[in-house]
XYZ file of C-alpha atoms in Angstrom:
564
model
C 212.331 33.398 84.741
C 212.740 31.116 87.769
C 210.832 33.579 89.918
C 207.986 33.627 87.387
C 207.869 29.847 87.265
C 207.772 29.604 91.065
C 204.903 32.104 91.223
C 202.895 30.240 88.585
C 203.552 26.902 90.324
C 202.298 28.342 93.626
C 199.197 29.849 91.978
C 198.504 26.604 90.144
C 198.794 24.627 93.363
C 196.261 26.947 95.044
C 193.774 26.540 92.209
C 194.120 22.773 92.290
C 193.589 22.756 96.045
C 190.455 24.919 95.768
C 189.053 22.671 93.054
C 189.749 19.524 95.093
C 188.028 21.035 98.157
C 185.207 22.766 96.293
C 182.465 20.764 97.999
C 183.578 22.013 101.414
C 183.578 25.552 100.098
C 180.065 25.150 98.659
C 178.808 23.759 101.952
C 180.323 26.633 103.902
C 178.702 29.212 101.615
C 175.307 27.468 101.807
C 175.574 27.295 105.601
C 176.408 30.977 105.775
C 173.435 31.951 103.607
C 171.082 29.740 105.653
C 172.357 31.249 108.883
C 171.783 34.750 107.506
C 168.205 33.912 106.495
C 167.434 32.483 109.942
C 168.839 35.567 111.662
C 166.819 37.895 109.430
C 163.594 35.931 109.982
C 164.076 35.854 113.763
C 164.848 39.573 113.906
C 161.781 40.496 111.819
C 159.485 38.319 113.917
C 160.814 39.834 117.139
C 160.226 43.352 115.830
C 156.665 42.456 114.829
C 155.870 41.124 118.301
C 157.211 44.280 119.870
C 155.273 46.668 117.621
C 151.904 44.833 117.501
C 150.716 45.769 121.033
C 151.396 49.409 120.248
C 149.213 49.453 117.137
C 146.559 46.803 117.896
C 146.627 45.792 121.545
C 144.922 48.971 122.677
C 142.305 50.045 120.142
C 141.671 53.241 122.017
C 145.275 54.375 121.794
C 146.179 57.026 119.211
C 148.480 54.662 117.361
C 145.828 51.946 117.096
C 143.175 54.334 115.890
C 145.439 55.780 113.251
C 146.404 52.400 111.860
C 142.855 51.083 111.546
C 141.301 50.702 108.141
C 137.953 52.181 107.198
C 136.312 48.853 108.122
C 137.781 48.777 111.614
C 139.999 45.800 110.862
C 143.781 45.518 110.533
C 146.358 47.920 109.055
C 147.021 47.541 105.327
C 150.565 46.288 105.884
C 149.356 43.220 107.806
C 145.972 42.242 106.400
C 143.896 42.592 103.272
C 140.515 44.320 103.209
C 137.811 41.670 103.637
C 134.850 44.074 103.538
C 135.148 47.215 101.423
C 131.765 48.638 102.408
C 128.043 48.001 102.753
C 125.316 48.806 100.239
C 121.778 48.868 101.606
C 118.981 48.454 99.055
C 115.405 49.177 100.080
C 112.022 48.743 98.452
C 109.350 50.555 100.415
C 105.700 51.499 99.964
C 104.938 53.269 103.245
C 108.469 54.299 104.191
C 109.214 51.643 106.824
C 111.905 49.862 104.808
C 113.509 53.218 103.978
C 113.552 54.158 107.664
C 115.120 50.814 108.559
C 117.724 51.271 105.818
C 118.797 54.630 107.260
C 118.945 53.211 110.789
C 121.091 50.313 109.600
C 123.362 52.721 107.721
C 123.980 54.722 110.909
C 124.872 51.548 112.784
C 127.259 50.375 110.068
C 128.889 53.816 109.924
C 129.809 53.429 113.590
C 132.032 50.512 112.517
C 134.041 52.865 110.278
C 132.681 51.200 107.149
C 131.572 53.181 104.089
C 127.816 52.862 103.574
C 125.496 53.629 100.665
C 121.695 53.580 100.897
C 120.017 52.862 97.553
C 116.392 52.996 96.461
C 115.759 49.941 94.258
C 113.707 52.112 91.924
C 116.781 54.235 91.116
C 119.124 51.291 90.566
C 119.904 49.314 87.414
C 120.487 45.717 88.593
C 121.659 44.438 85.201
C 124.960 46.295 85.435
C 125.145 47.200 89.100
C 124.800 43.769 90.698
C 127.359 42.259 88.347
C 129.897 44.834 89.541
C 129.239 43.874 93.160
C 130.588 40.364 92.548
C 134.141 41.707 92.735
C 133.695 44.818 94.882
C 134.019 43.074 98.286
C 130.932 44.966 99.415
C 128.159 43.433 101.482
C 124.735 43.973 99.888
C 121.734 44.189 102.218
C 118.200 44.025 100.843
C 115.313 45.441 102.875
C 112.135 44.821 100.931
C 108.466 44.917 101.832
C 105.633 42.743 100.549
C 102.751 44.809 99.240
C 99.228 44.003 98.002
C 98.636 40.394 96.880
C 102.218 39.424 97.552
C 103.641 41.923 95.045
C 106.749 44.081 95.629
C 106.394 47.828 96.235
C 106.208 49.929 93.103
C 109.761 51.190 93.566
C 111.103 47.617 93.719
C 108.937 46.109 90.969
C 111.516 46.304 88.189
C 114.384 45.186 90.433
C 112.425 42.075 91.440
C 111.268 41.378 87.895
C 114.806 41.542 86.530
C 116.105 39.316 89.308
C 113.371 36.739 88.696
C 113.992 36.647 84.947
C 117.750 36.365 85.395
C 117.345 33.504 87.879
C 114.996 31.566 85.590
C 116.528 32.346 82.198
C 118.776 29.541 80.964
C 120.756 32.061 78.923
C 122.018 33.641 82.146
C 124.816 31.619 83.720
C 124.228 29.989 87.078
C 127.314 31.768 88.427
C 126.226 35.228 87.230
C 126.347 36.701 90.755
C 129.086 34.473 92.134
C 131.123 36.522 94.591
C 128.244 38.777 95.678
C 127.652 38.545 99.432
C 124.219 39.480 100.686
C 121.644 39.439 103.461
C 117.868 39.869 103.188
C 115.389 41.335 105.665
C 111.745 41.070 104.583
C 108.889 43.223 105.841
C 105.381 41.793 105.878
C 102.215 41.140 107.831
C 101.389 37.580 108.895
C 97.697 38.493 108.965
C 97.897 37.980 105.202
C 98.846 34.325 105.479
C 99.023 33.532 101.763
C 101.398 36.377 100.954
C 103.403 36.823 104.136
C 106.881 38.111 103.225
C 106.745 36.455 99.798
C 108.851 39.185 98.173
C 111.714 38.812 100.654
C 111.648 35.035 100.341
C 111.630 35.119 96.561
C 114.415 37.684 96.394
C 116.535 35.539 98.697
C 115.962 32.484 96.520
C 116.624 34.319 93.220
C 119.927 35.674 94.512
C 120.891 32.203 95.686
C 119.959 30.684 92.313
C 122.419 33.093 90.663
C 125.120 31.750 93.014
C 125.345 34.776 95.292
C 126.398 33.874 98.852
C 124.290 34.535 101.919
C 126.246 35.862 104.879
C 123.440 35.028 107.288
C 119.918 33.689 107.546
C 117.132 35.662 105.911
C 115.036 37.453 108.548
C 111.385 38.502 108.466
C 109.775 41.424 110.245
C 106.080 41.099 111.109
C 103.706 44.067 111.369
C 101.231 41.825 113.157
C 102.187 42.466 116.796
C 100.233 39.402 117.953
C 102.445 37.106 115.875
C 105.675 39.093 115.742
C 108.564 37.167 117.260
C 109.785 40.185 119.217
C 106.505 42.073 119.669
C 106.674 44.476 116.724
C 108.313 44.850 113.337
C 110.676 47.453 114.805
C 111.786 44.979 117.473
C 112.199 42.272 114.826
C 114.445 44.606 112.862
C 116.515 45.600 115.900
C 117.102 41.945 116.774
C 118.182 41.158 113.220
C 120.325 44.311 113.046
C 122.297 43.245 116.117
C 123.002 39.849 114.545
C 123.939 41.463 111.264
C 126.431 43.849 112.875
C 128.028 40.969 114.762
C 128.326 38.972 111.559
C 129.684 42.003 109.714
C 132.426 42.517 112.302
C 133.376 38.858 111.965
C 133.597 39.207 108.191
C 135.801 42.287 108.573
C 138.250 40.142 110.515
C 138.316 37.598 107.723
C 136.275 34.975 109.541
C 135.462 31.956 107.428
C 132.045 30.449 106.838
C 130.150 29.470 109.984
C 129.406 26.086 108.463
C 130.877 23.691 105.924
C 128.924 25.038 102.969
C 127.138 21.678 102.628
C 123.923 22.861 104.217
C 120.646 21.573 102.832
C 117.426 23.494 103.313
C 118.332 24.872 106.717
C 120.015 21.755 108.130
C 123.659 22.397 108.963
C 125.849 19.369 108.385
C 129.089 20.841 109.738
C 130.661 19.088 112.686
C 130.531 20.734 116.085
C 127.918 22.998 117.576
C 125.584 24.987 115.432
C 125.588 28.725 115.823
C 122.896 30.492 117.790
C 121.672 31.908 114.492
C 121.089 28.393 113.233
C 119.088 27.484 116.348
C 117.011 30.633 116.036
C 116.210 29.786 112.470
C 115.148 26.239 113.263
C 112.724 27.691 115.790
C 111.476 30.091 113.128
C 110.979 27.262 110.671
C 108.934 25.332 113.195
C 106.618 28.331 113.487
C 106.225 28.607 109.718
C 105.992 25.010 108.542
C 103.951 25.968 105.507
C 106.605 28.271 104.083
C 108.764 27.279 101.162
C 112.039 25.476 101.883
C 115.110 27.704 101.774
C 118.875 27.331 101.985
C 119.535 29.504 105.023
C 123.239 29.571 105.756
C 126.153 31.304 104.117
C 126.268 29.312 100.945
C 125.741 29.691 97.243
C 123.825 27.488 94.835
C 126.930 25.844 93.380
C 128.049 24.872 96.897
C 124.836 23.104 97.801
C 125.184 19.356 97.962
C 122.871 17.399 95.765
C 121.640 20.345 93.699
C 121.814 19.610 89.983
C 120.209 20.788 86.797
C 116.964 18.924 87.347
C 114.865 20.311 84.505
C 113.005 17.331 83.047
C 112.159 16.999 79.392
C 108.400 16.933 78.868
C 108.764 13.942 76.562
C 110.528 12.051 79.339
C 107.840 12.556 81.955
C 106.657 8.979 81.391
C 109.965 7.663 82.705
C 109.466 9.285 86.086
C 105.739 8.648 86.552
C 106.521 5.689 88.793
C 108.459 7.940 91.166
C 105.939 10.772 91.330
C 103.586 9.326 93.917
C 106.438 8.286 96.170
C 108.148 11.665 95.893
C 104.916 13.494 96.631
C 104.172 11.394 99.712
C 107.721 11.836 101.015
C 107.512 15.585 100.606
C 104.118 15.923 102.238
C 105.189 13.750 105.163
C 108.471 15.601 105.554
C 110.481 12.376 105.435
C 113.074 13.590 102.957
C 115.165 16.674 102.505
C 113.684 18.897 99.829
C 116.114 18.641 96.936
C 115.256 20.720 93.887
C 114.605 17.556 91.888
C 111.915 16.442 94.321
C 110.405 19.913 94.206
C 110.116 19.596 90.442
C 108.513 16.161 90.636
C 106.086 17.428 93.252
C 105.137 20.419 91.117
C 104.612 18.187 88.095
C 102.327 15.990 90.200
C 100.238 18.998 91.113
C 100.048 20.153 87.501
C 98.970 16.755 86.288
C 96.296 16.554 88.969
C 95.058 19.999 87.964
C 94.923 18.765 84.358
C 97.278 21.427 83.050
C 98.978 20.687 79.765
C 102.693 20.410 79.062
C 102.939 23.891 77.592
C 101.837 25.449 80.870
C 104.615 23.586 82.648
C 107.026 24.914 80.028
C 105.764 28.463 80.499
C 106.228 28.252 84.245
C 109.835 27.124 83.982
C 110.852 29.500 81.195
C 108.842 32.675 81.833
C 107.042 32.623 78.456
C 103.669 34.177 77.784
C 101.590 31.388 76.289
C 99.235 32.023 73.400
C 96.429 29.555 72.846
C 97.518 25.926 72.951
C 100.805 25.934 71.037
C 102.292 29.447 70.653
C 104.367 31.758 72.798
C 106.008 35.179 73.074
C 108.792 36.514 75.282
C 110.893 39.655 75.564
C 114.410 39.279 74.236
C 117.317 40.591 76.320
C 118.321 42.787 73.371
C 114.885 44.389 73.409
C 115.465 45.368 77.033
C 118.974 46.534 76.211
C 117.904 48.874 73.420
C 115.086 50.280 75.541
C 117.868 51.624 77.748
C 119.701 53.143 74.813
C 122.305 50.400 74.572
C 123.263 48.116 71.720
C 120.999 45.750 69.825
C 121.480 42.247 68.452
C 123.181 41.280 65.187
C 120.010 42.071 63.214
C 120.497 45.718 64.125
C 124.151 45.638 63.068
C 123.530 43.743 59.813
C 120.100 44.939 58.704
C 119.249 48.046 60.751
C 116.415 46.305 62.610
C 115.785 48.051 65.937
C 115.766 45.475 68.719
C 113.325 47.410 70.904
C 110.733 47.143 68.097
C 111.284 43.414 67.590
C 108.871 40.759 68.859
C 110.318 37.314 69.612
C 107.593 34.717 69.088
C 106.747 31.295 67.710
C 103.529 29.649 66.505
C 104.895 26.241 67.575
C 106.669 25.632 70.861
C 107.206 21.989 69.905
C 110.394 20.787 68.236
C 111.564 17.608 66.454
C 115.082 17.767 67.914
C 116.537 17.594 71.403
C 119.802 19.427 70.712
C 122.493 19.180 73.368
C 123.045 22.949 73.152
C 119.353 23.875 73.446
C 119.107 27.200 75.279
C 115.810 26.030 76.769
C 117.298 22.828 78.197
C 114.486 20.801 76.594
C 111.700 22.264 78.721
C 109.561 22.690 75.609
C 107.529 19.747 74.215
C 108.877 17.649 71.352
C 107.232 15.696 68.531
C 107.437 14.773 64.870
C 103.861 15.712 63.888
C 101.196 18.228 64.795
C 99.210 17.048 67.836
C 97.727 20.231 69.272
C 94.430 22.002 68.987
C 94.929 24.351 66.060
C 94.721 28.100 66.743
C 94.009 30.512 63.914
C 96.767 32.914 62.748
C 94.645 36.001 63.511
C 94.183 34.885 67.119
C 97.893 34.129 67.567
C 99.000 37.490 66.153
C 96.484 39.493 68.157
C 97.379 37.844 71.457
C 101.106 37.968 70.685
C 100.928 41.718 70.070
C 98.876 42.310 73.224
C 101.127 40.252 75.473
C 104.258 41.765 73.945
C 102.954 45.305 74.479
C 101.965 44.496 78.062
C 105.504 43.299 78.774
C 106.889 46.481 77.198
C 104.608 48.691 79.323
C 106.047 47.132 82.470
C 109.253 49.029 81.726
C 107.571 52.383 82.271
C 109.440 54.204 85.011
C 112.282 51.690 85.120
C 115.653 53.291 85.750
C 117.571 53.909 82.506
C 114.693 53.228 80.110
C 114.224 55.979 77.548
C 110.680 57.278 77.209
C 110.954 57.792 73.449
C 112.097 54.235 72.837
C 109.430 52.866 75.164
C 106.814 54.588 73.030
C 108.399 53.268 69.819
C 108.566 49.730 71.203
C 104.778 49.524 71.381
C 104.692 49.545 67.570
C 106.224 46.218 66.490
C 108.101 46.377 63.183
C 109.844 42.999 63.141
C 109.040 39.461 64.266
C 111.749 36.876 64.955
C 110.095 33.478 64.537
C 112.927 31.778 66.371
C 111.886 31.896 70.000
C 111.939 28.154 70.570
C 110.608 25.013 68.911
C 109.970 24.584 65.170
C 107.772 27.418 63.779
C 107.536 25.762 60.363
C 105.557 22.866 61.934
C 102.555 25.165 62.341
C 100.105 24.095 59.579
C 99.064 27.710 58.857
C 102.577 29.146 58.841
C 102.107 30.772 55.412
C 98.921 32.520 56.505
C 100.633 33.670 59.680
C 103.611 35.099 57.756
C 101.301 36.856 55.278
C 99.392 38.371 58.184
C 102.595 39.732 59.691
C 103.624 41.272 56.374
C 100.201 42.872 55.979
C 100.769 44.631 59.295
C 104.105 46.000 58.085
C 106.119 43.545 60.194
C 109.193 41.897 58.669
C 109.837 38.215 59.422
C 112.920 36.107 60.184
C 112.129 32.392 60.365
C 114.464 29.668 61.666
C 114.057 25.937 60.939
C 116.100 22.950 62.113
C 116.377 21.196 58.727
C 113.976 18.339 59.484
C 110.950 19.444 57.444
C 112.031 19.683 53.771
C 108.509 19.607 52.326
C 107.412 22.417 54.601
C 110.421 24.441 53.439
C 109.407 23.907 49.813
C 105.826 24.976 50.551
C 106.917 28.009 52.568
C 105.988 31.335 50.994
C 108.617 34.096 50.977
C 109.692 35.402 54.371
C 111.994 38.390 54.910
C 114.830 36.052 55.868
C 114.965 32.254 56.109
C 117.490 30.420 58.257
C 118.250 26.698 58.146
C 120.374 25.511 61.059
C 123.342 23.343 60.067
C 124.664 21.980 63.351
C 126.831 19.095 62.103
C 128.629 17.871 58.989
C 128.160 14.091 59.228
C 125.312 11.736 60.007
C 126.856 10.503 63.223
C 127.736 13.938 64.547
C 124.229 15.186 63.722
C 122.776 12.263 65.664
C 124.908 13.083 68.709
C 124.484 16.858 68.596
C 120.878 17.429 67.515
C 119.461 14.134 68.829
C 116.626 14.199 66.239
C 113.409 12.237 66.727
C 113.007 11.294 63.057
C 114.605 7.984 62.112
C 115.409 9.318 58.617
C 116.866 12.515 60.084
C 119.948 12.544 57.812
C 117.963 12.333 54.586
C 115.601 15.012 55.874
C 118.614 17.174 56.673
C 120.031 16.806 53.138
C 116.617 17.356 51.534
C 116.150 20.519 53.612
C 119.391 21.950 52.239
C 118.283 21.091 48.707
C 114.945 22.755 49.374
C 116.770 25.853 50.600
C 118.872 25.899 47.410
C 115.681 25.749 45.323
C 114.452 28.864 47.073
């Protein structure tokens, strides 16, 4: 028993001692772990320094060649892939752009990069370009300018889609964010008014969708007397050399050559500008009459001072005092060309040419105007179903085929300025009819003609089904919800009857501000009344109605709907 007690006393004393000196023990353990980490880090770093010259220091050595990636950069253990490959798109009429595309592909292949040469006529941009935003590919566009400044036939649909996407408010400004691109245009400066317009427009449309340029747009000139390098082939070779240099830099993970705050070709980054920048400034001095462009690696969201500058037609009076000044500044070249000033300048020109507000609206939104107050436009679901894809909710709910639907309105004007307006208030507003009245027969005839002409433009477009294209020419449904307030049109009943007589069903949408017109409305296939808010104050803030008695009109419109 004594032995057991002595053993326990000794053990207890040890435990007490360890507890009393626990902080020293903790410190010793922490020091040991820290020392181990330092030794491991130093050993790893030393090994890396020893092995790097063997795999990278001599690119021609067998080890270095074996470790290289397909893009000629670093081994996968040490560095991520910055450029996965290059896709070269060409739009050619005589074959020059196609020849240049193949030559560029051969040069890129020499850098151990995968290359794909694509004819724009065989490519569906709606799906394809969106995938390129995350593919880490570099997209190169070689496109020629054909007769009257139009794209070649093979590139017509590609350009049309790109233009509509860039100008359609329903398409997000960041739709192509992440896509990296370069543009080389082919043209002839002998045709001064249309010199390289397709390349310039394509560059701008891509930028508007927030794609990022990797280098300045270049222009090849078939006019040897004016060509910068003596011929269009020499222009291309000079640009190709710059492109390959830039591509190699991107493969190494090089950052942007400037701060991303460039405005219309003026680099604001500190330090020396690149040779490319200097070359472009010289080019701009030779083409002073060309449109202003953002010419460095930058996307639209990165541009300083660029905002959503679409101006409501009703608010034009508030900026009239600034128009003359803005126009003079632009013509004299005393200010940088922000998009807002461009808009003011364009409005000045329209007013001087005595164009009405609806023509301004059509320019900004891509509508086909009819007479003095109506419009028609292709819906994105119409284009989707032409390709054999899904339709809108009307197809799901009611079996209406979207490719046989015509989106139109007999009144582009509206009595609200809703904060969620998908047209960003580019259409005119008003509380009463103030336009020259067009007859229903004229509106329907022109709407059908313009709609069919827009449908015919899809002939030969990649993915469009011939059978559906033929069916689309025969309109079977009309969505009177394009924009504005269709029920404002004084002859709306006659117009609806006319549509029904032609075997066309009708869906009409109203914003609940015209209760008497709702009561007088003859039966339509389906009537919608928009209910955007539940209280007077929230309706005021959300719909921003022009009528002072907007709340009573709203309630009366719902009562009128119930009476239907």
